[in-house]
PDB file of N, CA and C in Angstrom:
ATOM      1  N   MET A   1      -4.816   7.153  -7.697  1.00  0.00           N
ATOM      2  CA  MET A   1      -4.588   8.755  -9.273  1.00  0.00           C
ATOM      3  C   MET A   1      -4.871   9.068  -8.210  1.00  0.00           C
ATOM      4  N   THR A   2      -4.310  10.373  -7.558  1.00  0.00           N
ATOM      5  CA  THR A   2      -4.923  11.415  -6.684  1.00  0.00           C
ATOM      6  C   THR A   2      -4.378  12.571  -7.365  1.00  0.00           C
ATOM      7  N   SER A   3      -5.110  14.403  -7.238  1.00  0.00           N
ATOM      8  CA  SER A   3      -5.497  14.659  -7.986  1.00  0.00           C
ATOM      9  C   SER A   3      -4.999  16.378  -6.985  1.00  0.00           C
ATOM     10  N   LYS A   4      -4.573  16.638  -7.426  1.00  0.00           N
ATOM     11  CA  LYS A   4      -4.253  18.299  -6.992  1.00  0.00           C
ATOM     12  C   LYS A   4      -5.610  19.180  -6.279  1.00  0.00           C
ATOM     13  N   LEU A   5      -6.593  19.157  -7.026  1.00  0.00           N
ATOM     14  CA  LEU A   5      -7.874  19.414  -6.356  1.00  0.00           C
ATOM     15  C   LEU A   5      -8.226  18.424  -5.917  1.00  0.00           C
ATOM     16  N   ARG A   6      -7.949  17.419  -5.094  1.00  0.00           N
ATOM     17  CA  ARG A   6      -8.640  16.547  -4.489  1.00  0.00           C
ATOM     18  C   ARG A   6      -7.802  16.787  -2.856  1.00  0.00           C
ATOM     19  N   ASP A   7      -6.046  16.510  -3.005  1.00  0.00           N
ATOM     20  CA  ASP A   7      -5.950  17.757  -1.956  1.00  0.00           C
ATOM     21  C   ASP A   7      -6.483  18.938  -1.431  1.00  0.00           C
ATOM     22  N   ALA A   8      -6.422  19.958  -2.133  1.00  0.00           N
ATOM     23  CA  ALA A   8      -6.496  21.579  -2.178  1.00  0.00           C
ATOM     24  C   ALA A   8      -7.745  21.490  -1.129  1.00  0.00           C
ATOM     25  N   ILE A   9      -8.750  20.987  -1.703  1.00  0.00           N
ATOM     26  CA  ILE A   9     -10.097  20.946  -0.551  1.00  0.00           C
ATOM     27  C   ILE A   9     -10.399  19.752   0.420  1.00  0.00           C
ATOM     28  N   ARG A  10      -8.980  19.358  -0.328  1.00  0.00           N
ATOM     29  CA  ARG A  10     -10.017  17.930   0.893  1.00  0.00           C
ATOM     30  C   ARG A  10     -10.555  16.856   1.071  1.00  0.00           C
ATOM     31  N   LEU A  11     -10.557  16.561  -0.194  1.00  0.00           N
ATOM     32  CA  LEU A  11     -12.026  15.902  -0.498  1.00  0.00           C
ATOM     33  C   LEU A  11     -11.346  14.318  -0.265  1.00  0.00           C
ATOM     34  N   ARG A  12     -13.044  13.152   0.320  1.00  0.00           N
ATOM     35  CA  ARG A  12     -12.292  11.625   0.920  1.00  0.00           C
ATOM     36  C   ARG A  12     -12.218  11.610  -0.687  1.00  0.00           C
ATOM     37  N   THR A  13     -12.615  11.444  -1.590  1.00  0.00           N
ATOM     38  CA  THR A  13     -13.072  10.906  -2.964  1.00  0.00           C
ATOM     39  C   THR A  13     -11.758  11.992  -3.951  1.00  0.00           C
ATOM     40  N   GLN A  14     -11.865  11.304  -5.470  1.00  0.00           N
ATOM     41  CA  GLN A  14     -11.718  11.777  -6.587  1.00  0.00           C
ATOM     42  C   GLN A  14     -12.892  13.388  -7.010  1.00  0.00           C
ATOM     43  N   PRO A  15     -11.935  13.952  -7.458  1.00  0.00           N
ATOM     44  CA  PRO A  15     -13.157  14.900  -8.382  1.00  0.00           C
ATOM     45  C   PRO A  15     -14.059  13.605  -8.879  1.00  0.00           C
ATOM     46  N   VAL A  16     -15.345  14.125 -10.211  1.00  0.00           N
ATOM     47  CA  VAL A  16     -15.874  13.359 -10.815  1.00  0.00           C
ATOM     48  C   VAL A  16     -15.357  14.562 -11.873  1.00  0.00           C
ATOM     49  N   ALA A  17     -16.114  14.351 -13.094  1.00  0.00           N
ATOM     50  CA  ALA A  17     -16.101  14.861 -14.640  1.00  0.00           C
ATOM     51  C   ALA A  17     -17.346  14.657 -15.374  1.00  0.00           C
ATOM     52  N   VAL A  18     -18.044  15.455 -15.779  1.00  0.00           N
ATOM     53  CA  VAL A  18     -18.739  13.873 -16.787  1.00  0.00           C
ATOM     54  C   VAL A  18     -18.813  15.016 -18.688  1.00  0.00           C
ATOM     55  N   LEU A  19     -18.521  14.213 -19.395  1.00  0.00           N
ATOM     56  CA  LEU A  19     -17.835  14.062 -20.347  1.00  0.00           C
ATOM     57  C   LEU A  19     -19.098  14.182 -21.458  1.00  0.00           C
ATOM     58  N   LYS A  20     -18.850  14.622 -22.745  1.00  0.00           N
ATOM     59  CA  LYS A  20     -20.123  14.165 -23.311  1.00  0.00           C
ATOM     60  C   LYS A  20     -19.435  13.551 -24.483  1.00  0.00           C
ATOM     61  N   SER A  21     -19.650  12.528 -24.966  1.00  0.00           N
ATOM     62  CA  SER A  21     -18.787  11.535 -26.775  1.00  0.00           C
ATOM     63  C   SER A  21     -19.866  11.312 -27.141  1.00  0.00           C
ATOM     64  N   ASP A  22     -19.827  10.563 -27.962  1.00  0.00           N
ATOM     65  CA  ASP A  22     -20.772   9.774 -28.765  1.00  0.00           C
ATOM     66  C   ASP A  22     -19.630   8.404 -28.942  1.00  0.00           C
ATOM     67  N   THR A  23     -18.775   7.973 -28.315  1.00  0.00           N
ATOM     68  CA  THR A  23     -18.281   7.264 -27.953  1.00  0.00           C
ATOM     69  C   THR A  23     -18.003   6.522 -26.649  1.00  0.00           C
ATOM     70  N   LEU A  24     -18.540   5.105 -26.240  1.00  0.00           N
ATOM     71  CA  LEU A  24     -18.612   4.771 -24.563  1.00  0.00           C
ATOM     72  C   LEU A  24     -17.320   4.293 -24.429  1.00  0.00           C
ATOM     73  N   PRO A  25     -16.129   4.483 -23.430  1.00  0.00           N
ATOM     74  CA  PRO A  25     -14.816   4.380 -23.248  1.00  0.00           C
ATOM     75  C   PRO A  25     -15.151   2.634 -22.765  1.00  0.00           C
ATOM     76  N   GLN A  26     -14.533   2.397 -23.598  1.00  0.00           N
ATOM     77  CA  GLN A  26     -14.311   0.147 -23.016  1.00  0.00           C
ATOM     78  C   GLN A  26     -14.534  -0.028 -21.943  1.00  0.00           C
ATOM     79  N   GLY A  27     -14.617  -1.029 -21.162  1.00  0.00           N
ATOM     80  CA  GLY A  27     -14.904  -1.458 -19.972  1.00  0.00           C
ATOM     81  C   GLY A  27     -15.724  -0.280 -19.339  1.00  0.00           C
ATOM     82  N   ALA A  28     -15.983   1.097 -18.645  1.00  0.00           N
ATOM     83  CA  ALA A  28     -16.438   1.752 -18.335  1.00  0.00           C
ATOM     84  C   ALA A  28     -18.321   0.813 -17.439  1.00  0.00           C
ATOM     85  N   LEU A  29     -18.292   1.207 -16.799  1.00  0.00           N
ATOM     86  CA  LEU A  29     -19.015   0.277 -15.856  1.00  0.00           C
ATOM     87  C   LEU A  29     -20.844   1.223 -17.160  1.00  0.00           C
ATOM     88  N   GLN A  30     -21.510   0.751 -16.371  1.00  0.00           N
ATOM     89  CA  GLN A  30     -22.359   1.532 -17.337  1.00  0.00           C
ATOM     90  C   GLN A  30     -23.870   0.438 -16.808  1.00  0.00           C
ATOM     91  N   PHE A  31     -26.067   0.856 -16.575  1.00  0.00           N
ATOM     92  CA  PHE A  31     -26.844  -0.066 -16.481  1.00  0.00           C
ATOM     93  C   PHE A  31     -26.389  -1.273 -17.136  1.00  0.00           C
ATOM     94  N   LYS A  32     -27.793  -1.845 -17.342  1.00  0.00           N
ATOM     95  CA  LYS A  32     -28.622  -2.518 -18.319  1.00  0.00           C
ATOM     96  C   LYS A  32     -29.177  -2.164 -19.235  1.00  0.00           C
ATOM     97  N   GLU A  33     -29.410  -2.092 -20.850  1.00  0.00           N
ATOM     98  CA  GLU A  33     -30.142  -1.167 -21.519  1.00  0.00           C
ATOM     99  C   GLU A  33     -31.232  -1.594 -20.942  1.00  0.00           C
ATOM    100  N   GLY A  34     -32.024  -0.910 -21.050  1.00  0.00           N
ATOM    101  CA  GLY A  34     -33.489  -1.125 -21.119  1.00  0.00           C
ATOM    102  C   GLY A  34     -34.137  -0.666 -19.336  1.00  0.00           C
ATOM    103  N   GLY A  35     -33.375  -1.041 -18.275  1.00  0.00           N
ATOM    104  CA  GLY A  35     -33.648  -1.232 -16.983  1.00  0.00           C
ATOM    105  C   GLY A  35     -33.096  -0.453 -16.381  1.00  0.00           C
ATOM    106  N   GLY A  36     -31.813   0.665 -16.335  1.00  0.00           N
ATOM    107  CA  GLY A  36     -30.891   1.995 -15.867  1.00  0.00           C
ATOM    108  C   GLY A  36     -30.967   0.898 -13.901  1.00  0.00           C
ATOM    109  N   GLY A  37     -30.627   2.904 -14.175  1.00  0.00           N
ATOM    110  CA  GLY A  37     -30.711   3.180 -12.570  1.00  0.00           C
ATOM    111  C   GLY A  37     -30.378   4.348 -11.985  1.00  0.00           C
ATOM    112  N   CYS A  38     -29.925   4.703 -10.552  1.00  0.00           N
ATOM    113  CA  CYS A  38     -29.799   5.774 -10.154  1.00  0.00           C
ATOM    114  C   CYS A  38     -28.383   5.985 -10.473  1.00  0.00           C
ATOM    115  N   LEU A  39     -28.396   7.454 -10.903  1.00  0.00           N
ATOM    116  CA  LEU A  39     -26.454   7.277 -11.651  1.00  0.00           C
ATOM    117  C   LEU A  39     -26.084   7.430 -10.230  1.00  0.00           C
ATOM    118  N   ILE A  40     -26.816   7.308  -9.402  1.00  0.00           N
ATOM    119  CA  ILE A  40     -25.775   8.502  -7.884  1.00  0.00           C
ATOM    120  C   ILE A  40     -24.263   7.022  -7.964  1.00  0.00           C
ATOM    121  N   ALA A  41     -25.498   6.120  -8.177  1.00  0.00           N
ATOM    122  CA  ALA A  41     -24.257   4.474  -8.095  1.00  0.00           C
ATOM    123  C   ALA A  41     -22.837   4.839  -9.154  1.00  0.00           C
ATOM    124  N   LEU A  42     -23.022   5.209 -10.308  1.00  0.00           N
ATOM    125  CA  LEU A  42     -21.906   4.608 -11.195  1.00  0.00           C
ATOM    126  C   LEU A  42     -21.260   6.489 -10.740  1.00  0.00           C
ATOM    127  N   LEU A  43     -22.212   7.233  -9.729  1.00  0.00           N
ATOM    128  CA  LEU A  43     -21.218   8.347  -9.538  1.00  0.00           C
ATOM    129  C   LEU A  43     -19.991   8.526  -8.649  1.00  0.00           C
ATOM    130  N   ASN A  44     -20.681   7.714  -7.818  1.00  0.00           N
ATOM    131  CA  ASN A  44     -19.848   7.670  -6.774  1.00  0.00           C
ATOM    132  C   ASN A  44     -19.115   6.050  -6.586  1.00  0.00           C
ATOM    133  N   ALA A  45     -19.199   5.261  -7.690  1.00  0.00           N
ATOM    134  CA  ALA A  45     -17.573   4.881  -8.476  1.00  0.00           C
ATOM    135  C   ALA A  45     -16.607   5.578  -9.079  1.00  0.00           C
ATOM    136  N   ALA A  46     -17.215   6.109  -9.669  1.00  0.00           N
ATOM    137  CA  ALA A  46     -16.066   7.018 -10.666  1.00  0.00           C
ATOM    138  C   ALA A  46     -15.528   7.742  -9.699  1.00  0.00           C
ATOM    139  N   ALA A  47     -15.764   8.356  -8.380  1.00  0.00           N
ATOM    140  CA  ALA A  47     -15.029   8.931  -7.352  1.00  0.00           C
ATOM    141  C   ALA A  47     -14.399   7.453  -6.459  1.00  0.00           C
ATOM    142  N   GLU A  48     -14.618   7.271  -6.958  1.00  0.00           N
ATOM    143  CA  GLU A  48     -13.534   5.873  -6.588  1.00  0.00           C
ATOM    144  C   GLU A  48     -12.328   5.369  -7.627  1.00  0.00           C
ATOM    145  N   GLY A  49     -12.354   5.990  -8.676  1.00  0.00           N
ATOM    146  CA  GLY A  49     -11.463   5.947  -9.900  1.00  0.00           C
ATOM    147  C   GLY A  49     -11.934   4.575 -11.288  1.00  0.00           C
ATOM    148  N   ARG A  50     -12.967   4.859 -11.269  1.00  0.00           N
ATOM    149  CA  ARG A  50     -14.239   3.549 -11.857  1.00  0.00           C
ATOM    150  C   ARG A  50     -14.677   4.776 -13.107  1.00  0.00           C
ATOM    151  N   THR A  51     -14.787   4.262 -14.336  1.00  0.00           N
ATOM    152  CA  THR A  51     -15.006   4.963 -15.505  1.00  0.00           C
ATOM    153  C   THR A  51     -16.543   4.508 -15.570  1.00  0.00           C
ATOM    154  N   ALA A  52     -17.350   5.941 -15.676  1.00  0.00           N
ATOM    155  CA  ALA A  52     -18.644   5.505 -15.258  1.00  0.00           C
ATOM    156  C   ALA A  52     -19.295   5.776 -16.945  1.00  0.00           C
ATOM    157  N   ALA A  53     -20.649   4.823 -17.381  1.00  0.00           N
ATOM    158  CA  ALA A  53     -21.165   5.817 -18.945  1.00  0.00           C
ATOM    159  C   ALA A  53     -22.425   5.207 -18.386  1.00  0.00           C
ATOM    160  N   PHE A  54     -23.087   6.850 -19.204  1.00  0.00           N
ATOM    161  CA  PHE A  54     -24.544   6.841 -19.184  1.00  0.00           C
ATOM    162  C   PHE A  54     -25.469   6.523 -20.153  1.00  0.00           C
ATOM    163  N   THR A  55     -26.719   6.220 -20.792  1.00  0.00           N
ATOM    164  CA  THR A  55     -26.350   7.240 -22.611  1.00  0.00           C
ATOM    165  C   THR A  55     -28.327   7.258 -22.251  1.00  0.00           C
ATOM    166  N   ALA A  56     -29.267   8.275 -22.999  1.00  0.00           N
ATOM    167  CA  ALA A  56     -30.515   8.010 -22.711  1.00  0.00           C
ATOM    168  C   ALA A  56     -31.457   6.551 -21.686  1.00  0.00           C
ATOM    169  N   THR A  57     -31.050   5.524 -22.875  1.00  0.00           N
ATOM    170  CA  THR A  57     -31.542   4.168 -22.455  1.00  0.00           C
ATOM    171  C   THR A  57     -30.850   3.346 -21.055  1.00  0.00           C
ATOM    172  N   THR A  58     -29.859   3.888 -20.386  1.00  0.00           N
ATOM    173  CA  THR A  58     -29.064   2.868 -19.175  1.00  0.00           C
ATOM    174  C   THR A  58     -29.295   3.515 -18.115  1.00  0.00           C
ATOM    175  N   THR A  59     -29.986   5.259 -18.649  1.00  0.00           N
ATOM    176  CA  THR A  59     -29.923   6.010 -16.951  1.00  0.00           C
ATOM    177  C   THR A  59     -31.445   5.129 -16.503  1.00  0.00           C
ATOM    178  N   GLY A  60     -32.184   5.420 -15.209  1.00  0.00           N
ATOM    179  CA  GLY A  60     -33.228   4.582 -14.710  1.00  0.00           C
ATOM    180  C   GLY A  60     -33.836   5.921 -14.041  1.00  0.00           C
ATOM    181  N   CYS A  61     -33.217   6.458 -13.597  1.00  0.00           N
ATOM    182  CA  CYS A  61     -34.272   7.674 -13.148  1.00  0.00           C
ATOM    183  C   CYS A  61     -34.435   8.958 -13.655  1.00  0.00           C
ATOM    184  N   PHE A  62     -35.593   9.849 -13.513  1.00  0.00           N
ATOM    185  CA  PHE A  62     -36.186  11.095 -14.577  1.00  0.00           C
ATOM    186  C   PHE A  62     -35.101  12.106 -13.748  1.00  0.00           C
ATOM    187  N   GLY A  63     -35.071  12.012 -12.643  1.00  0.00           N
ATOM    188  CA  GLY A  63     -33.729  13.579 -12.398  1.00  0.00           C
ATOM    189  C   GLY A  63     -32.111  13.144 -13.488  1.00  0.00           C
ATOM    190  N   GLY A  64     -31.669  12.138 -13.230  1.00  0.00           N
ATOM    191  CA  GLY A  64     -30.734  11.814 -13.912  1.00  0.00           C
ATOM    192  C   GLY A  64     -31.330  12.169 -15.493  1.00  0.00           C
ATOM    193  N   ARG A  65     -31.780  11.259 -16.322  1.00  0.00           N
ATOM    194  CA  ARG A  65     -32.574  12.348 -17.298  1.00  0.00           C
ATOM    195  C   ARG A  65     -32.188  13.333 -17.612  1.00  0.00           C
ATOM    196  N   VAL A  66     -32.453  13.610 -16.692  1.00  0.00           N
ATOM    197  CA  VAL A  66     -32.821  15.176 -17.094  1.00  0.00           C
ATOM    198  C   VAL A  66     -31.375  16.316 -16.947  1.00  0.00           C
ATOM    199  N   GLY A  67     -30.646  15.898 -15.768  1.00  0.00           N
ATOM    200  CA  GLY A  67     -29.450  16.325 -15.137  1.00  0.00           C
ATOM    201  C   GLY A  67     -28.044  15.545 -16.382  1.00  0.00           C
ATOM    202  N   LEU A  68     -28.581  15.364 -16.646  1.00  0.00           N
ATOM    203  CA  LEU A  68     -27.643  14.512 -18.496  1.00  0.00           C
ATOM    204  C   LEU A  68     -27.953  15.256 -19.443  1.00  0.00           C
ATOM    205  N   GLY A  69     -28.963  15.592 -19.379  1.00  0.00           N
ATOM    206  CA  GLY A  69     -29.250  16.230 -20.495  1.00  0.00           C
ATOM    207  C   GLY A  69     -29.969  15.019 -21.627  1.00  0.00           C
ATOM    208  N   PHE A  70     -30.794  14.749 -21.169  1.00  0.00           N
ATOM    209  CA  PHE A  70     -31.015  13.530 -22.507  1.00  0.00           C
ATOM    210  C   PHE A  70     -32.508  13.246 -22.356  1.00  0.00           C
ATOM    211  N   GLN A  71     -33.116  14.110 -21.485  1.00  0.00           N
ATOM    212  CA  GLN A  71     -34.397  14.333 -21.372  1.00  0.00           C
ATOM    213  C   GLN A  71     -34.807  15.628 -20.947  1.00  0.00           C
ATOM    214  N   PRO A  72     -35.527  16.676 -21.480  1.00  0.00           N
ATOM    215  CA  PRO A  72     -35.831  18.080 -21.790  1.00  0.00           C
ATOM    216  C   PRO A  72     -36.836  18.830 -20.161  1.00  0.00           C
ATOM    217  N   MET A  73     -35.867  19.747 -19.616  1.00  0.00           N
ATOM    218  CA  MET A  73     -36.118  19.868 -18.423  1.00  0.00           C
ATOM    219  C   MET A  73     -37.382  19.915 -18.450  1.00  0.00           C
ATOM    220  N   ASP A  74     -38.697  19.479 -16.897  1.00  0.00           N
ATOM    221  CA  ASP A  74     -39.274  18.917 -17.404  1.00  0.00           C
ATOM    222  C   ASP A  74     -40.444  20.298 -15.527  1.00  0.00           C
ATOM    223  N   PRO A  75     -40.918  20.672 -15.435  1.00  0.00           N
ATOM    224  CA  PRO A  75     -41.806  21.315 -14.222  1.00  0.00           C
ATOM    225  C   PRO A  75     -41.692  20.223 -12.837  1.00  0.00           C
ATOM    226  N   GLU A  76     -42.095  19.261 -13.095  1.00  0.00           N
ATOM    227  CA  GLU A  76     -42.203  18.023 -12.028  1.00  0.00           C
ATOM    228  C   GLU A  76     -40.294  17.479 -11.890  1.00  0.00           C
ATOM    229  N   ILE A  77     -39.477  17.670 -12.062  1.00  0.00           N
ATOM    230  CA  ILE A  77     -38.818  18.662 -11.561  1.00  0.00           C
ATOM    231  C   ILE A  77     -37.486  19.334 -11.083  1.00  0.00           C
ATOM    232  N   PHE A  78     -39.177  20.248 -10.901  1.00  0.00           N
ATOM    233  CA  PHE A  78     -38.738  21.195  -9.362  1.00  0.00           C
ATOM    234  C   PHE A  78     -39.027  20.962  -8.790  1.00  0.00           C
ATOM    235  N   ARG A  79     -39.947  20.108  -8.676  1.00  0.00           N
ATOM    236  CA  ARG A  79     -40.693  19.931  -7.389  1.00  0.00           C
ATOM    237  C   ARG A  79     -40.098  18.911  -6.742  1.00  0.00           C
ATOM    238  N   PHE A  80     -39.770  18.060  -7.524  1.00  0.00           N
ATOM    239  CA  PHE A  80     -38.246  16.839  -6.930  1.00  0.00           C
ATOM    240  C   PHE A  80     -36.978  17.574  -5.955  1.00  0.00           C
ATOM    241  N   LEU A  81     -36.421  18.691  -6.697  1.00  0.00           N
ATOM    242  CA  LEU A  81     -35.605  18.912  -6.594  1.00  0.00           C
ATOM    243  C   LEU A  81     -36.545  19.946  -4.932  1.00  0.00           C
ATOM    244  N   GLY A  82     -37.335  20.134  -5.222  1.00  0.00           N
ATOM    245  CA  GLY A  82     -38.081  21.120  -3.860  1.00  0.00           C
ATOM    246  C   GLY A  82     -38.798  21.275  -3.190  1.00  0.00           C
ATOM    247  N   THR A  83     -39.970  21.276  -2.949  1.00  0.00           N
ATOM    248  CA  THR A  83     -40.252  20.916  -2.132  1.00  0.00           C
ATOM    249  C   THR A  83     -41.037  19.904  -1.848  1.00  0.00           C
ATOM    250  N   GLY A  84     -41.268  19.276  -2.811  1.00  0.00           N
ATOM    251  CA  GLY A  84     -41.676  17.947  -3.469  1.00  0.00           C
ATOM    252  C   GLY A  84     -43.396  18.008  -3.157  1.00  0.00           C
ATOM    253  N   THR A  85     -43.944  16.858  -3.298  1.00  0.00           N
ATOM    254  CA  THR A  85     -45.025  16.797  -2.957  1.00  0.00           C
ATOM    255  C   THR A  85     -45.637  15.773  -1.805  1.00  0.00           C
ATOM    256  N   PRO A  86     -46.935  15.520  -1.798  1.00  0.00           N
ATOM    257  CA  PRO A  86     -47.421  15.398  -0.472  1.00  0.00           C
ATOM    258  C   PRO A  86     -47.182  13.275  -0.047  1.00  0.00           C
ATOM    259  N   GLU A  87     -47.263  12.765  -0.857  1.00  0.00           N
ATOM    260  CA  GLU A  87     -46.637  11.403  -1.196  1.00  0.00           C
ATOM    261  C   GLU A  87     -45.693  10.869  -1.496  1.00  0.00           C
ATOM    262  N   HIS A  88     -44.557  12.737  -2.338  1.00  0.00           N
ATOM    263  CA  HIS A  88     -43.272  11.735  -2.854  1.00  0.00           C
ATOM    264  C   HIS A  88     -42.929  13.416  -1.961  1.00  0.00           C
ATOM    265  N   PRO A  89     -42.045  13.062  -0.724  1.00  0.00           N
ATOM    266  CA  PRO A  89     -41.210  14.548  -0.405  1.00  0.00           C
ATOM    267  C   PRO A  89     -39.983  14.528  -0.858  1.00  0.00           C
ATOM    268  N   GLY A  90     -39.626  16.292  -1.357  1.00  0.00           N
ATOM    269  CA  GLY A  90     -38.601  16.966  -2.360  1.00  0.00           C
ATOM    270  C   GLY A  90     -37.181  16.702  -1.710  1.00  0.00           C
ATOM    271  N   LEU A  91     -35.582  16.308  -2.234  1.00  0.00           N
ATOM    272  CA  LEU A  91     -34.892  17.096  -2.111  1.00  0.00           C
ATOM    273  C   LEU A  91     -34.113  18.161  -0.595  1.00  0.00           C
ATOM    274  N   CYS A  92     -35.611  19.819  -1.462  1.00  0.00           N
ATOM    275  CA  CYS A  92     -35.196  20.989  -0.962  1.00  0.00           C
ATOM    276  C   CYS A  92     -33.990  21.305  -1.153  1.00  0.00           C
ATOM    277  N   TYR A  93     -33.338  21.811  -2.109  1.00  0.00           N
ATOM    278  CA  TYR A  93     -32.640  21.864  -2.384  1.00  0.00           C
ATOM    279  C   TYR A  93     -32.677  23.724  -2.217  1.00  0.00           C
ATOM    280  N   LYS A  94     -33.507  24.110  -2.917  1.00  0.00           N
ATOM    281  CA  LYS A  94     -33.910  25.384  -3.153  1.00  0.00           C
ATOM    282  C   LYS A  94     -35.220  25.623  -2.128  1.00  0.00           C
ATOM    283  N   ARG A  95     -35.845  26.026  -1.524  1.00  0.00           N
ATOM    284  CA  ARG A  95     -37.148  26.788  -0.308  1.00  0.00           C
ATOM    285  C   ARG A  95     -38.264  26.453  -1.232  1.00  0.00           C
ATOM    286  N   THR A  96     -38.340  27.075  -2.850  1.00  0.00           N
ATOM    287  CA  THR A  96     -39.077  26.871  -3.290  1.00  0.00           C
ATOM    288  C   THR A  96     -38.988  26.324  -4.520  1.00  0.00           C
ATOM    289  N   GLN A  97     -40.354  25.594  -5.572  1.00  0.00           N
ATOM    290  CA  GLN A  97     -39.448  25.587  -6.750  1.00  0.00           C
ATOM    291  C   GLN A  97     -39.025  26.932  -7.698  1.00  0.00           C
ATOM    292  N   GLU A  98     -40.766  27.905  -7.453  1.00  0.00           N
ATOM    293  CA  GLU A  98     -39.660  28.880  -8.116  1.00  0.00           C
ATOM    294  C   GLU A  98     -38.488  29.527  -8.391  1.00  0.00           C
ATOM    295  N   LEU A  99     -37.998  29.587  -6.895  1.00  0.00           N
ATOM    296  CA  LEU A  99     -36.547  29.462  -6.625  1.00  0.00           C
ATOM    297  C   LEU A  99     -35.475  28.741  -7.637  1.00  0.00           C
ATOM    298  N   LEU A 100     -35.681  27.035  -7.387  1.00  0.00           N
ATOM    299  CA  LEU A 100     -35.582  26.389  -8.762  1.00  0.00           C
ATOM    300  C   LEU A 100     -35.306  26.434  -9.745  1.00  0.00           C
ATOM    301  N   ALA A 101     -36.621  27.581 -10.262  1.00  0.00           N
ATOM    302  CA  ALA A 101     -36.678  27.681 -12.132  1.00  0.00           C
ATOM    303  C   ALA A 101     -35.522  28.529 -12.188  1.00  0.00           C
ATOM    304  N   GLU A 102     -35.686  29.820 -11.534  1.00  0.00           N
ATOM    305  CA  GLU A 102     -35.160  30.967 -11.934  1.00  0.00           C
ATOM    306  C   GLU A 102     -33.725  30.306 -12.240  1.00  0.00           C
ATOM    307  N   HIS A 103     -33.373  28.994 -11.627  1.00  0.00           N
ATOM    308  CA  HIS A 103     -31.884  29.103 -12.039  1.00  0.00           C
ATOM    309  C   HIS A 103     -30.904  27.749 -12.864  1.00  0.00           C
ATOM    310  N   ALA A 104     -32.500  27.681 -13.262  1.00  0.00           N
ATOM    311  CA  ALA A 104     -32.671  26.559 -14.335  1.00  0.00           C
ATOM    312  C   ALA A 104     -32.015  26.448 -15.565  1.00  0.00           C
TER     313      ALA A 104
END
């Protein structure tokens, strides 16, 4: 399946939509209950045309749980997305944690 959006903005993969539902799609990829994993792997599979599903108990990473709304926003996420700590470098999406908080 090819989308007009993909062609218009010249994406290499399909655009991905995240939809909230009370039921899981039949045959959807998902991590094992209690094991979890980083949601990026499943989003990549969705960009290749597969269906993926996430739940609070199968999304293993903290950032994924916050981003999908399974866990409340926490100041720790600003550190992770921003400047990080000496032990764990951040992703540097914004120059400071305060700039991230302004857009949360």
